[in-house]
mmCIF file of C-alpha atoms in Angstrom:
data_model
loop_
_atom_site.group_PDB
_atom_site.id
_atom_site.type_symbol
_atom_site.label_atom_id
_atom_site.label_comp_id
_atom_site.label_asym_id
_atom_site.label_seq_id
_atom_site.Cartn_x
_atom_site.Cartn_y
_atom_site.Cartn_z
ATOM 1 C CA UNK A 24 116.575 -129.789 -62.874
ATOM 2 C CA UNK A 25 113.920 -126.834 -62.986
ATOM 3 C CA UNK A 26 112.465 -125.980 -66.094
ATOM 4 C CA UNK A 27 112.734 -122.491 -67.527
ATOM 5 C CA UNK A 28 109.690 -120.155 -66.857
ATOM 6 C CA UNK A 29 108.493 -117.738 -69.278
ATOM 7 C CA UNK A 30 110.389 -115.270 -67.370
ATOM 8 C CA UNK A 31 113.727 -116.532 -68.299
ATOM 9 C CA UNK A 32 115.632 -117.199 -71.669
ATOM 10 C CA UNK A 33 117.283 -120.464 -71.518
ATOM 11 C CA UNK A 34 119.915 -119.292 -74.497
ATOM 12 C CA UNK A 35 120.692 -116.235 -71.964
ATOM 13 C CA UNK A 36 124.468 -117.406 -70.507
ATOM 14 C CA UNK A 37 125.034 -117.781 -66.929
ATOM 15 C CA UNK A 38 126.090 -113.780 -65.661
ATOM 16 C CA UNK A 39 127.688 -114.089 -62.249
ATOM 17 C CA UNK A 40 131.623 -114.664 -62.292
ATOM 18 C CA UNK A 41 133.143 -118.040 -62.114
ATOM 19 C CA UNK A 42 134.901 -118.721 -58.924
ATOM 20 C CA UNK A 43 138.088 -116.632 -58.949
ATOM 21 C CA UNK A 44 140.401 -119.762 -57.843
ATOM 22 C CA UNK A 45 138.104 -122.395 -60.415
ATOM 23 C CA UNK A 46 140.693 -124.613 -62.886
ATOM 24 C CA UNK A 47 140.349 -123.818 -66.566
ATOM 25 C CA UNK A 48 138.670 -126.893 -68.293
ATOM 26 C CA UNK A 49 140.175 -129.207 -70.537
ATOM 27 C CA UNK A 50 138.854 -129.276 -74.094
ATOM 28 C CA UNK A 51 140.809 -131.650 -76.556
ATOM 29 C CA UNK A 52 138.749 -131.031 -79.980
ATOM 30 C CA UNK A 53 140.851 -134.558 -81.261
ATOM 31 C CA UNK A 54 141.391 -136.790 -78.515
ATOM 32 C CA UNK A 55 143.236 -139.598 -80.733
ATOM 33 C CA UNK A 56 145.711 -137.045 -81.960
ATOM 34 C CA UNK A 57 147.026 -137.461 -85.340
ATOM 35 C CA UNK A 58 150.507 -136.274 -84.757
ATOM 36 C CA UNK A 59 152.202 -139.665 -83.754
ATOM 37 C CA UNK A 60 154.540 -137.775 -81.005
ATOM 38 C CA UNK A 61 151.291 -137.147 -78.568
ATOM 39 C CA UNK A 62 151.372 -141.104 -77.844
ATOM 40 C CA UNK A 63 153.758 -141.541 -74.953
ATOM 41 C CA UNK A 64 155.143 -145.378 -75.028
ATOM 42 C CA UNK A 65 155.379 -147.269 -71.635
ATOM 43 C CA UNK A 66 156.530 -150.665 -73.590
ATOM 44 C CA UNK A 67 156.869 -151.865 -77.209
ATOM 45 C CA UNK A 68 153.637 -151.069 -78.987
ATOM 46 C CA UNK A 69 152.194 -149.889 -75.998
ATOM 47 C CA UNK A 70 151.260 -146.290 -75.432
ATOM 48 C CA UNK A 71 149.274 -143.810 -73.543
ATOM 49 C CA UNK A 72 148.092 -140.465 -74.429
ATOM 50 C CA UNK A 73 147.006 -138.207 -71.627
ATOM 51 C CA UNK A 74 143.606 -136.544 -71.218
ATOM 52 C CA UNK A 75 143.864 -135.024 -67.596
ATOM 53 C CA UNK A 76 146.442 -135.257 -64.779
ATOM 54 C CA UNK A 77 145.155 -134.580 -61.920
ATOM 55 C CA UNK A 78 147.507 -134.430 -59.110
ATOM 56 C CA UNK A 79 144.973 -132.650 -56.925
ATOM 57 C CA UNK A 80 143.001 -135.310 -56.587
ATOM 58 C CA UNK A 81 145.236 -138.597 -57.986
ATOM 59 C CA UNK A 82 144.188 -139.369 -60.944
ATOM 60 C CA UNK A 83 144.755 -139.657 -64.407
ATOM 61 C CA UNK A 84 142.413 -140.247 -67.882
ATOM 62 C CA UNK A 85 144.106 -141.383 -71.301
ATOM 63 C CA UNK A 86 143.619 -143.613 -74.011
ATOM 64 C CA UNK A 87 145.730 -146.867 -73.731
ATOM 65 C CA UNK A 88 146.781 -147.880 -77.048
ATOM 66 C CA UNK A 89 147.920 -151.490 -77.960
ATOM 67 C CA UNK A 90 149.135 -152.669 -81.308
ATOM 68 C CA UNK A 91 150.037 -156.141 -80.696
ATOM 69 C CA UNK A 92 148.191 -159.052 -79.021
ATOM 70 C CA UNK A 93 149.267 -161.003 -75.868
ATOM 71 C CA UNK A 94 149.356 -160.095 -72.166
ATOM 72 C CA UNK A 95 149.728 -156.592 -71.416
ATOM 73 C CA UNK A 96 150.510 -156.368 -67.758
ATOM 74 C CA UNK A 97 149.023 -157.791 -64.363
ATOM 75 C CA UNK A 98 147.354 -155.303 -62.094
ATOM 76 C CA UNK A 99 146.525 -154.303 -58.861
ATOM 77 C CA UNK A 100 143.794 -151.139 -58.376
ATOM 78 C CA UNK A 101 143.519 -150.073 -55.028
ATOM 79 C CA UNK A 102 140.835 -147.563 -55.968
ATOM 80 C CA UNK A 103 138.071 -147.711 -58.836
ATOM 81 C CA UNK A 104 138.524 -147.507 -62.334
ATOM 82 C CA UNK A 105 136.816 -146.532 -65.483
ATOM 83 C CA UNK A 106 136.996 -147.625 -68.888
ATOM 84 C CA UNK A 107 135.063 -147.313 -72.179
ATOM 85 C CA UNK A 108 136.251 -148.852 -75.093
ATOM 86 C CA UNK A 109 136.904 -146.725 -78.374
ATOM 87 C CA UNK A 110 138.790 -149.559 -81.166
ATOM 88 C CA UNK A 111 139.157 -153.370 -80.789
ATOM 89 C CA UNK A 112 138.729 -155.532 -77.264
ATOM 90 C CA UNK A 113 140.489 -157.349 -74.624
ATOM 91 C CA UNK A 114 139.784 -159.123 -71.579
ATOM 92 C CA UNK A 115 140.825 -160.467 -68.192
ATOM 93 C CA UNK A 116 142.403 -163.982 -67.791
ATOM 94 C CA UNK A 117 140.589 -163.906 -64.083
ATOM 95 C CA UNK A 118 136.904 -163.364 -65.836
ATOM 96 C CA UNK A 119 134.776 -165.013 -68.622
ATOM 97 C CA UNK A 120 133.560 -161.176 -70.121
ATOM 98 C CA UNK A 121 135.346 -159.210 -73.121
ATOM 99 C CA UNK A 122 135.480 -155.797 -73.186
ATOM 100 C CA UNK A 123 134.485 -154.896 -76.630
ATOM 101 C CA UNK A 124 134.132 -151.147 -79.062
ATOM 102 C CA UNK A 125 131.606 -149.089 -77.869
ATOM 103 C CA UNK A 126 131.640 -150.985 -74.283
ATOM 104 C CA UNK A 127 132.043 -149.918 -70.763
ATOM 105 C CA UNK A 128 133.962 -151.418 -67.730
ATOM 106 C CA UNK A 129 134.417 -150.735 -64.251
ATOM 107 C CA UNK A 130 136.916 -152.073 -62.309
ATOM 108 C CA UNK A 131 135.784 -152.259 -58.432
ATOM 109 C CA UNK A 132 138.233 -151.092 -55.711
ATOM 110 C CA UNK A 133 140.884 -153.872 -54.714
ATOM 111 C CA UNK A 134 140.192 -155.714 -58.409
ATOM 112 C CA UNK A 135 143.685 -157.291 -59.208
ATOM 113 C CA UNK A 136 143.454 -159.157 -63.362
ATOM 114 C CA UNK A 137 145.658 -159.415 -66.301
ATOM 115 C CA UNK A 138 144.922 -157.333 -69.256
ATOM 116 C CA UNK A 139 144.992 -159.462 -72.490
ATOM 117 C CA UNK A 140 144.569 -158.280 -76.295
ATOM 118 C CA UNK A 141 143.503 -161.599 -78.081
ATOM 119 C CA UNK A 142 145.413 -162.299 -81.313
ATOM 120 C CA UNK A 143 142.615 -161.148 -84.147
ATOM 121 C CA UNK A 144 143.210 -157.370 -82.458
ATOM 122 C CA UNK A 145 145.134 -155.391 -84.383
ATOM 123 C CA UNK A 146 144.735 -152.649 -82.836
ATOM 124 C CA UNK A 147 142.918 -151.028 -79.215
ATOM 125 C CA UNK A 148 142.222 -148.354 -77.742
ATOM 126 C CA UNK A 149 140.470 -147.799 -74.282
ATOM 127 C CA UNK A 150 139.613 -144.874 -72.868
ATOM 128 C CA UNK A 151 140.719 -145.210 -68.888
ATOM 129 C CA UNK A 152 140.136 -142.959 -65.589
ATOM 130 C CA UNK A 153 142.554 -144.681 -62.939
ATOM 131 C CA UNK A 154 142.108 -143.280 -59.595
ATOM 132 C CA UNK A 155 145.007 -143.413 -57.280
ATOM 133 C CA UNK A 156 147.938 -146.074 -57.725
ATOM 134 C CA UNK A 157 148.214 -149.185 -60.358
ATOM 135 C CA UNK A 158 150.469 -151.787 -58.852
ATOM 136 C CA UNK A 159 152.037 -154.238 -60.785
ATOM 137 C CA UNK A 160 152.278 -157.706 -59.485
ATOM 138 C CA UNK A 161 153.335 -161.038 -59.870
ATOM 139 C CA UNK A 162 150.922 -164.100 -59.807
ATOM 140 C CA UNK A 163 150.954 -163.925 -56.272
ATOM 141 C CA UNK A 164 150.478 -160.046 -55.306
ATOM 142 C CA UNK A 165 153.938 -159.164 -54.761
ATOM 143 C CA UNK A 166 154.102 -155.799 -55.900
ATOM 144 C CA UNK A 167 156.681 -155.188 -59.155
ATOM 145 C CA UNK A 168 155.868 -151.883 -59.602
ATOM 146 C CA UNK A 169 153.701 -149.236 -60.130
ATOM 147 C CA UNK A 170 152.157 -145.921 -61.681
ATOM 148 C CA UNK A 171 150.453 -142.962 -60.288
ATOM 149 C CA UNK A 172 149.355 -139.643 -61.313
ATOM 150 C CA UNK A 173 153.428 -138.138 -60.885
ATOM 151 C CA UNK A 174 155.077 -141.261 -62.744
ATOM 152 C CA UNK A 175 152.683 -140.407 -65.544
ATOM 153 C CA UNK A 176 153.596 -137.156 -65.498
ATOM 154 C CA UNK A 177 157.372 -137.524 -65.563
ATOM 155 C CA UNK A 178 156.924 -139.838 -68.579
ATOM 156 C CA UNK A 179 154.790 -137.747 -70.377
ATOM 157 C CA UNK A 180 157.808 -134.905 -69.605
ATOM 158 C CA UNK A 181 160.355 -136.858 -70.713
ATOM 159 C CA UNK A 182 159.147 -137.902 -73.975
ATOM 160 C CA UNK A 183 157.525 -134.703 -75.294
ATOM 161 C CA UNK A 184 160.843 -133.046 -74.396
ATOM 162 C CA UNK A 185 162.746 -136.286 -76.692
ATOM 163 C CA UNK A 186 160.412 -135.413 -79.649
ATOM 164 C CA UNK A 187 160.555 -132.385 -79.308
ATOM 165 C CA UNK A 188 157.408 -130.542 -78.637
ATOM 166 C CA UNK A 189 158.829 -129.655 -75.186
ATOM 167 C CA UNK A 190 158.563 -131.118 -71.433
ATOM 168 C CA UNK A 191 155.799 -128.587 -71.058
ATOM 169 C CA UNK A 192 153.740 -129.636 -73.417
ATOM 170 C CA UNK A 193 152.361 -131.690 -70.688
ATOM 171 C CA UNK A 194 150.947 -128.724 -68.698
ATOM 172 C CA UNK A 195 147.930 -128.418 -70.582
ATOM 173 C CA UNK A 196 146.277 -131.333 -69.226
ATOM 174 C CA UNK A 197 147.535 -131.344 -65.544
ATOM 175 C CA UNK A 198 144.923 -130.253 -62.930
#
């Protein structure tokens, strides 16, 4: 990155237009909300709470949030993931490592685990970018299911319309 020269004031704002098609950003002063009805539930005290849809491109960012201990789900990921985690840890039964608060994780493409909350957790949240599909599988690989980018869409639809902030309530962070 170039330093400024004396012949330029680095408080002065950029002055051309933005690109005329460019995406608005996505700025989300709280990200965990306090209004409970934000946190979309995918399974008993399991939730997610979206931070950008992006169907463009196939992915999605949210916080995961657990509040109860035991297996969560096993896991396929085609393509890479990110996570950093905000409250409490988990792990992997397939590796010895435990994601912890303040921590970082990627996932490499083609990773398959099962997500586990140990039993002194009360509570976690992890901050997650999943690119493309998350297929659910048995022990074996046989697919038993699976999310993308639309499915979390539709869910996020479905239950802001239930509690009634409105199915498109969601718009705001689909790209």
């Amino acid at each position: 990155m170039p330093l400024e020269t004396e012949d330029t004031d680095a408080r002065t704002p950029y002055q051309l237009p933005f690109p005329k098609d460019a995406q608005d950003e996505i700025v989300i002063p709280s990200a965990i909300p306090t209004d409970e009805r934000v946190w979309v539930p995918q399974a008993e005290n399991v939730a997610f709470r979206p931070l950008c849809l992006n169907r463009s491109q196939g992915y999605w960012m949210n916080l995961l949030r657990v509040r109860k201990s035991g297996v969560l789900s096993r896991h396929r990921h085609p393509q890479a993931v990110h996570g950093y985690v905000i409250k409490g840890k988990w792990h992997y039964l397939e590796h010895d490592w435990v994601a912890e608060e303040g921590g970082y994780v990627f996932e490499a493409p083609g990773e398959t685990h099962t997500l586990v909350v140990p039993d002194d957790v009360e509570e976690m949240i992890t901050m997650f970018q999943v690119n493309g599909v998350m297929l659910y599988v048995d022990p074996w690989g046989k697919t038993q299911g699976y999310e993308d980018v639309f499915t979390k869409i539709e869910m996020c639809r479905a239950h802001y319309e239930k509690v009634g902030l409105g199915a498109d309530y969601v718009d705001q962070f689909i790209r």
